[in-house]
PDB file of C-alpha atoms in Angstrom:
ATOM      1  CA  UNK A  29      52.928-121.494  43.289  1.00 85.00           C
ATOM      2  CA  UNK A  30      50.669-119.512  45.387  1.00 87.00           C
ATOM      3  CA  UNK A  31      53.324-119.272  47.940  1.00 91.00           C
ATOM      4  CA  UNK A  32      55.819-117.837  45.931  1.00 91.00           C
ATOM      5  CA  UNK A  33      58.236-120.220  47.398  1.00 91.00           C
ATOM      6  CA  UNK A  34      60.471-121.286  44.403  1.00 91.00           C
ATOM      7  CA  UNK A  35      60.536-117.639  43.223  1.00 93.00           C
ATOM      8  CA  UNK A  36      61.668-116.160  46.705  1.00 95.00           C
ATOM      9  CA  UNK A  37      64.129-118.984  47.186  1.00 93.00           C
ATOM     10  CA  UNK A  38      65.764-118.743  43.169  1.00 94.00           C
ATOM     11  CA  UNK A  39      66.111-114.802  43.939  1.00 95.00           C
ATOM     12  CA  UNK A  40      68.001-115.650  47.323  1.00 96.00           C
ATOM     13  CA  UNK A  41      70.919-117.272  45.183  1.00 94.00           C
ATOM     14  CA  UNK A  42      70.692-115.729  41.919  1.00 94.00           C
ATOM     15  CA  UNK A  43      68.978-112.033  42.622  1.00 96.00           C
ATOM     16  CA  UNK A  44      67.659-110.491  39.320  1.00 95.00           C
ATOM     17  CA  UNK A  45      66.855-114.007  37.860  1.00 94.00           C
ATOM     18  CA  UNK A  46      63.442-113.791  36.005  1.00 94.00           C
ATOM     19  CA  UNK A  47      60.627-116.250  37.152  1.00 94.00           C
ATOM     20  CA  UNK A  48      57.697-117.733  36.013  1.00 94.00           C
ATOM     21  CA  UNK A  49      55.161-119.623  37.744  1.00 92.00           C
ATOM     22  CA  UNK A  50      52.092-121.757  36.740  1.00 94.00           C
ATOM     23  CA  UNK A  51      49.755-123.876  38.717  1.00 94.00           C
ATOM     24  CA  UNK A  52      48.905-126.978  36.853  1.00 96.00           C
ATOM     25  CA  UNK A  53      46.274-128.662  39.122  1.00 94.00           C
ATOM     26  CA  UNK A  54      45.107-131.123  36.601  1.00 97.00           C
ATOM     27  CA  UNK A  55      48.573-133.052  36.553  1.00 96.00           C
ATOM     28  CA  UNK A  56      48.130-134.535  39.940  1.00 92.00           C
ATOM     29  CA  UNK A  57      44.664-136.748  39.420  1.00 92.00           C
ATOM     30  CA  UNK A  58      46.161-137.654  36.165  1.00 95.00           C
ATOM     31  CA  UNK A  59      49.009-138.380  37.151  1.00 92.00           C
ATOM     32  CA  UNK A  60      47.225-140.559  40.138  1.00 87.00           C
ATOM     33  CA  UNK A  61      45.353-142.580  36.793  1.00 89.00           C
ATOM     34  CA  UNK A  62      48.433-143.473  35.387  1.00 89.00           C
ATOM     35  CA  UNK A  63      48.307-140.934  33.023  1.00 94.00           C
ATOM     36  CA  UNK A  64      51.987-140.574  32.784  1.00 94.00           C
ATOM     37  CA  UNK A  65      53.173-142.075  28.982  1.00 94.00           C
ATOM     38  CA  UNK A  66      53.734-140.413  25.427  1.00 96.00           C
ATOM     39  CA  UNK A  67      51.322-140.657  23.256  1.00 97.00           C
ATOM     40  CA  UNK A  68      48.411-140.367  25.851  1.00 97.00           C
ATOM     41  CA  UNK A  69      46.798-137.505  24.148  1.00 98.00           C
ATOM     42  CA  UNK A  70      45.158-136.624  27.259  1.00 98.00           C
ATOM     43  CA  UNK A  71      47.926-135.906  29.644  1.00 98.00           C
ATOM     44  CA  UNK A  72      49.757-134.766  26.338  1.00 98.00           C
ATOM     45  CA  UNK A  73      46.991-131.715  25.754  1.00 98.00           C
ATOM     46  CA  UNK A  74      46.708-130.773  29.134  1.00 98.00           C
ATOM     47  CA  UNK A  75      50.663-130.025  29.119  1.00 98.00           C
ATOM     48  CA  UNK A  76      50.433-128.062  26.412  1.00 98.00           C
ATOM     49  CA  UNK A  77      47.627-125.913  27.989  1.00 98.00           C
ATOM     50  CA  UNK A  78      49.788-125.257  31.217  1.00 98.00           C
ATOM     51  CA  UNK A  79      52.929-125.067  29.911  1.00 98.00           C
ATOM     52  CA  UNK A  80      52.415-123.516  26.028  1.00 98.00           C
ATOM     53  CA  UNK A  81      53.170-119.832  27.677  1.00 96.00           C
ATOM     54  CA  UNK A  82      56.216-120.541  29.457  1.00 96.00           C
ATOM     55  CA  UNK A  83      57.733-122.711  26.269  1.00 97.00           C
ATOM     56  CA  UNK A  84      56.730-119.263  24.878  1.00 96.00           C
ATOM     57  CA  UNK A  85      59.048-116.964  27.445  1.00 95.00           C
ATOM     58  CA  UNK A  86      62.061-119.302  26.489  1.00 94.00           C
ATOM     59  CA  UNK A  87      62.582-120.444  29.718  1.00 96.00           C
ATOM     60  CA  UNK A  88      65.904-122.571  30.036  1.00 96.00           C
ATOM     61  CA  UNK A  89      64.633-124.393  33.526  1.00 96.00           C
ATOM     62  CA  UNK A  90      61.524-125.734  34.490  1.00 97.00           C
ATOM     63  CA  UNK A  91      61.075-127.121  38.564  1.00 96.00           C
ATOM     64  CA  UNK A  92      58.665-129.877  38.471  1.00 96.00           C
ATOM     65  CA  UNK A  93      57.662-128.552  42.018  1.00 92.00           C
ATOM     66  CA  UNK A  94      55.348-131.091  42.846  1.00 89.00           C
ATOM     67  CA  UNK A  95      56.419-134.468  44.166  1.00 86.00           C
ATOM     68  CA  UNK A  96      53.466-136.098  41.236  1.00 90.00           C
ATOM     69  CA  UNK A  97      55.221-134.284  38.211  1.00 94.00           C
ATOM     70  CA  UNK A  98      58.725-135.578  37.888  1.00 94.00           C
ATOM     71  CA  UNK A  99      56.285-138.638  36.570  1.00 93.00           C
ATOM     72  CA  UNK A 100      55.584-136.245  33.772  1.00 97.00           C
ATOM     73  CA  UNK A 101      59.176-135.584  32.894  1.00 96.00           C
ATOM     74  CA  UNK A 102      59.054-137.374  29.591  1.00 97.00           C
ATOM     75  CA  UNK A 103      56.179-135.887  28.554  1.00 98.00           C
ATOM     76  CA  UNK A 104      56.865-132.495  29.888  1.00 98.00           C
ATOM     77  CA  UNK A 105      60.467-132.680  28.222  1.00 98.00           C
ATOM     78  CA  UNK A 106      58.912-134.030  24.835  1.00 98.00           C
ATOM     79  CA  UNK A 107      56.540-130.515  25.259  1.00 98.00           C
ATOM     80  CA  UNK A 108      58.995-128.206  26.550  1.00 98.00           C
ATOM     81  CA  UNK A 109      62.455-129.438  24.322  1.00 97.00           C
ATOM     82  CA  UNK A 110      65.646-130.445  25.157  1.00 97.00           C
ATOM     83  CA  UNK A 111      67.100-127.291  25.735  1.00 97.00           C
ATOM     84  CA  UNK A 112      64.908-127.228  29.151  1.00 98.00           C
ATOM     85  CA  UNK A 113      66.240-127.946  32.065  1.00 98.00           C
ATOM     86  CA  UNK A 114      63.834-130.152  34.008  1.00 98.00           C
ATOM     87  CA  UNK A 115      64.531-130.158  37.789  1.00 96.00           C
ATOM     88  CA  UNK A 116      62.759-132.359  40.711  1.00 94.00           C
ATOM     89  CA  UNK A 117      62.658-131.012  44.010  1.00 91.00           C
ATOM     90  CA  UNK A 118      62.915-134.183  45.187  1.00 89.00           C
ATOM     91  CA  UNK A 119      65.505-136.018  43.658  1.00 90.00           C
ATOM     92  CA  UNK A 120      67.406-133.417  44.239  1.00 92.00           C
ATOM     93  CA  UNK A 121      66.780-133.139  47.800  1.00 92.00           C
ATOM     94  CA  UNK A 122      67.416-137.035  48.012  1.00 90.00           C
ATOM     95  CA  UNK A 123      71.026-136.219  46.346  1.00 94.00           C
ATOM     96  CA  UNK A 124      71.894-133.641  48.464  1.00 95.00           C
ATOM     97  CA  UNK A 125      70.718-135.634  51.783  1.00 94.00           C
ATOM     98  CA  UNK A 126      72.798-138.875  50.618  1.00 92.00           C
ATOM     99  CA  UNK A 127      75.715-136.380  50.438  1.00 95.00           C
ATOM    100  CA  UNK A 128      75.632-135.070  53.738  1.00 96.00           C
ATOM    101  CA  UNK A 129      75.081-138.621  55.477  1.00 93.00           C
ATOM    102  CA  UNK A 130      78.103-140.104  53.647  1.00 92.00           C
ATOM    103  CA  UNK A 131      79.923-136.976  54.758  1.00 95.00           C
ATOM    104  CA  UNK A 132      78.724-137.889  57.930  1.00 95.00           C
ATOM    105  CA  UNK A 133      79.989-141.341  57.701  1.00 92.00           C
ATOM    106  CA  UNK A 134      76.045-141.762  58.393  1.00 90.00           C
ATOM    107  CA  UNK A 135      75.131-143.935  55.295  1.00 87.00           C
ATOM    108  CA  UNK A 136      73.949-147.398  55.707  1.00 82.00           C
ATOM    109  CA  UNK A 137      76.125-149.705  53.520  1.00 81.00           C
ATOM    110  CA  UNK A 138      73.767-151.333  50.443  1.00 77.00           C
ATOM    111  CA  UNK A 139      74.191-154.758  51.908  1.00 78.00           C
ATOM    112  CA  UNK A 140      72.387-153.313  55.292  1.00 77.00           C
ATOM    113  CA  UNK A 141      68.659-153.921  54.325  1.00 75.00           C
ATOM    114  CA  UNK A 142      66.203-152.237  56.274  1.00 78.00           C
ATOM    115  CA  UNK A 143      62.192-152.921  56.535  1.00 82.00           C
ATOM    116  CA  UNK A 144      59.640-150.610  54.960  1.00 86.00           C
ATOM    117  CA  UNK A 145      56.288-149.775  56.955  1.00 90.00           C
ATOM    118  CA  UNK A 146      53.650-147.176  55.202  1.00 89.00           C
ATOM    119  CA  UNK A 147      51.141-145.860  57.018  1.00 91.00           C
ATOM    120  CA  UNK A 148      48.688-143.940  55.054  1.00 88.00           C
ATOM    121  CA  UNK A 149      45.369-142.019  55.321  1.00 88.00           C
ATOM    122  CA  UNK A 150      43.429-143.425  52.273  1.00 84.00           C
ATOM    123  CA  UNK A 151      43.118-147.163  50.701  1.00 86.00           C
ATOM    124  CA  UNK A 152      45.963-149.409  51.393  1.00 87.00           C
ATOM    125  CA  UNK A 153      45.686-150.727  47.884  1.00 85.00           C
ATOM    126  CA  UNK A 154      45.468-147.193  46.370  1.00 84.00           C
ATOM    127  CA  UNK A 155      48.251-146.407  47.533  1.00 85.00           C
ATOM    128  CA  UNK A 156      49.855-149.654  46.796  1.00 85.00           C
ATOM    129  CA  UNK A 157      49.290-149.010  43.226  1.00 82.00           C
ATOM    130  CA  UNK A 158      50.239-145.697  43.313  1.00 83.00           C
ATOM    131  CA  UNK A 159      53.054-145.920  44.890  1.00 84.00           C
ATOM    132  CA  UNK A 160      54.262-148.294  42.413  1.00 81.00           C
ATOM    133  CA  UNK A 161      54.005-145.618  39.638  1.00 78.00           C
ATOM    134  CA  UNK A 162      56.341-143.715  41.751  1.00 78.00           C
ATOM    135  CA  UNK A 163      58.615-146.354  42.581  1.00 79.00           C
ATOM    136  CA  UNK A 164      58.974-147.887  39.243  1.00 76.00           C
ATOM    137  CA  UNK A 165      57.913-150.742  40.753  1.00 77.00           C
ATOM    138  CA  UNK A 166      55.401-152.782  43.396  1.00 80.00           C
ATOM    139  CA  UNK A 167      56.354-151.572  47.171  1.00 81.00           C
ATOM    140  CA  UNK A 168      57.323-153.963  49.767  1.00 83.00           C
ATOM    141  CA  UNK A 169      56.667-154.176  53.345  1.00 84.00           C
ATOM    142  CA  UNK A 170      53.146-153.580  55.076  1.00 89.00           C
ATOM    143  CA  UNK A 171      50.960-150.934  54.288  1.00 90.00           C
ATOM    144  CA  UNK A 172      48.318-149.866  57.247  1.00 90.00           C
ATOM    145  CA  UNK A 173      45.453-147.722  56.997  1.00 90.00           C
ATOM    146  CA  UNK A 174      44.675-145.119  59.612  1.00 90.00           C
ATOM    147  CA  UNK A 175      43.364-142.023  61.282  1.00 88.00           C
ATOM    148  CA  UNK A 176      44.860-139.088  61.573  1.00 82.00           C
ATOM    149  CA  UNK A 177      43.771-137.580  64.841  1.00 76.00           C
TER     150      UNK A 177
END
């Protein structure tokens, strides 16, 4: 947000747009607590503090530019209404990238099953449970702890 990244970059491809931005810094730890569901009047507030202004401006879009907050959608959707468009950076980077490597001929077929190896920074089992919020479901492969130097 601080950036002005998503602004600059919606301008570049659709000059004159009107843009809003809001930082919503709270979503992340939540988010990192599992505090993801309807009905959990917790995250459920805290949307509604962020977010009540721009439901007010009648926005039609709303990037969930933060790799934590597509986790939100249901919640954030339930907020903002169905007549907002949510997007996710990511999944939409993830569609676009599949595109160009089957345009490519650069795919790997689904029977072609590769190995997963995380390396990360904080606990192993943090991010083991975390991860699984993400992924819908528990991780595979080995999951290694270390330094960054």
């Amino acid at each position: 947000v601080a950036s002005g990244a998503y602004d600059k970059a919606i301008q570049t491809f659709r000059p004159g747009s009107e843009t809003f931005s809001r930082a919503c810094p709270l979503f992340v730890p939540l988010v990192e607590n599992g505090r993801i569901h309807r009905g959990d009047k917790v995250i459920e507030l805290v949307v509604e503090e962020y977010l009540s202004e721009l439901r007010d401006q009648n926005v039609d879009t709303l990037i969930l530019g933060c790799t934590h907050y597509p986790l939100l959608s249901e919640v954030i959707g339930d907020f903002m209404g169905p007549e907002v468009q949510l997007v996710s950076p990511g999944a939409e980077t993830a569609e676009y990238l599949i595109k160009k490597l089957k345009q490519a001929d650069a795919l790997a077929s689904p029977e072609r099953q590769g190995s997963h190896r995380y390396y990360v920074t904080d606990s192993a089992e943090i991010f083991r449970r975390q991860a699984s919020l993400f992924m819908d479901s528990d991780i595979s492969g080995e999951v290694s702890q270390t330094e960054l130097l």
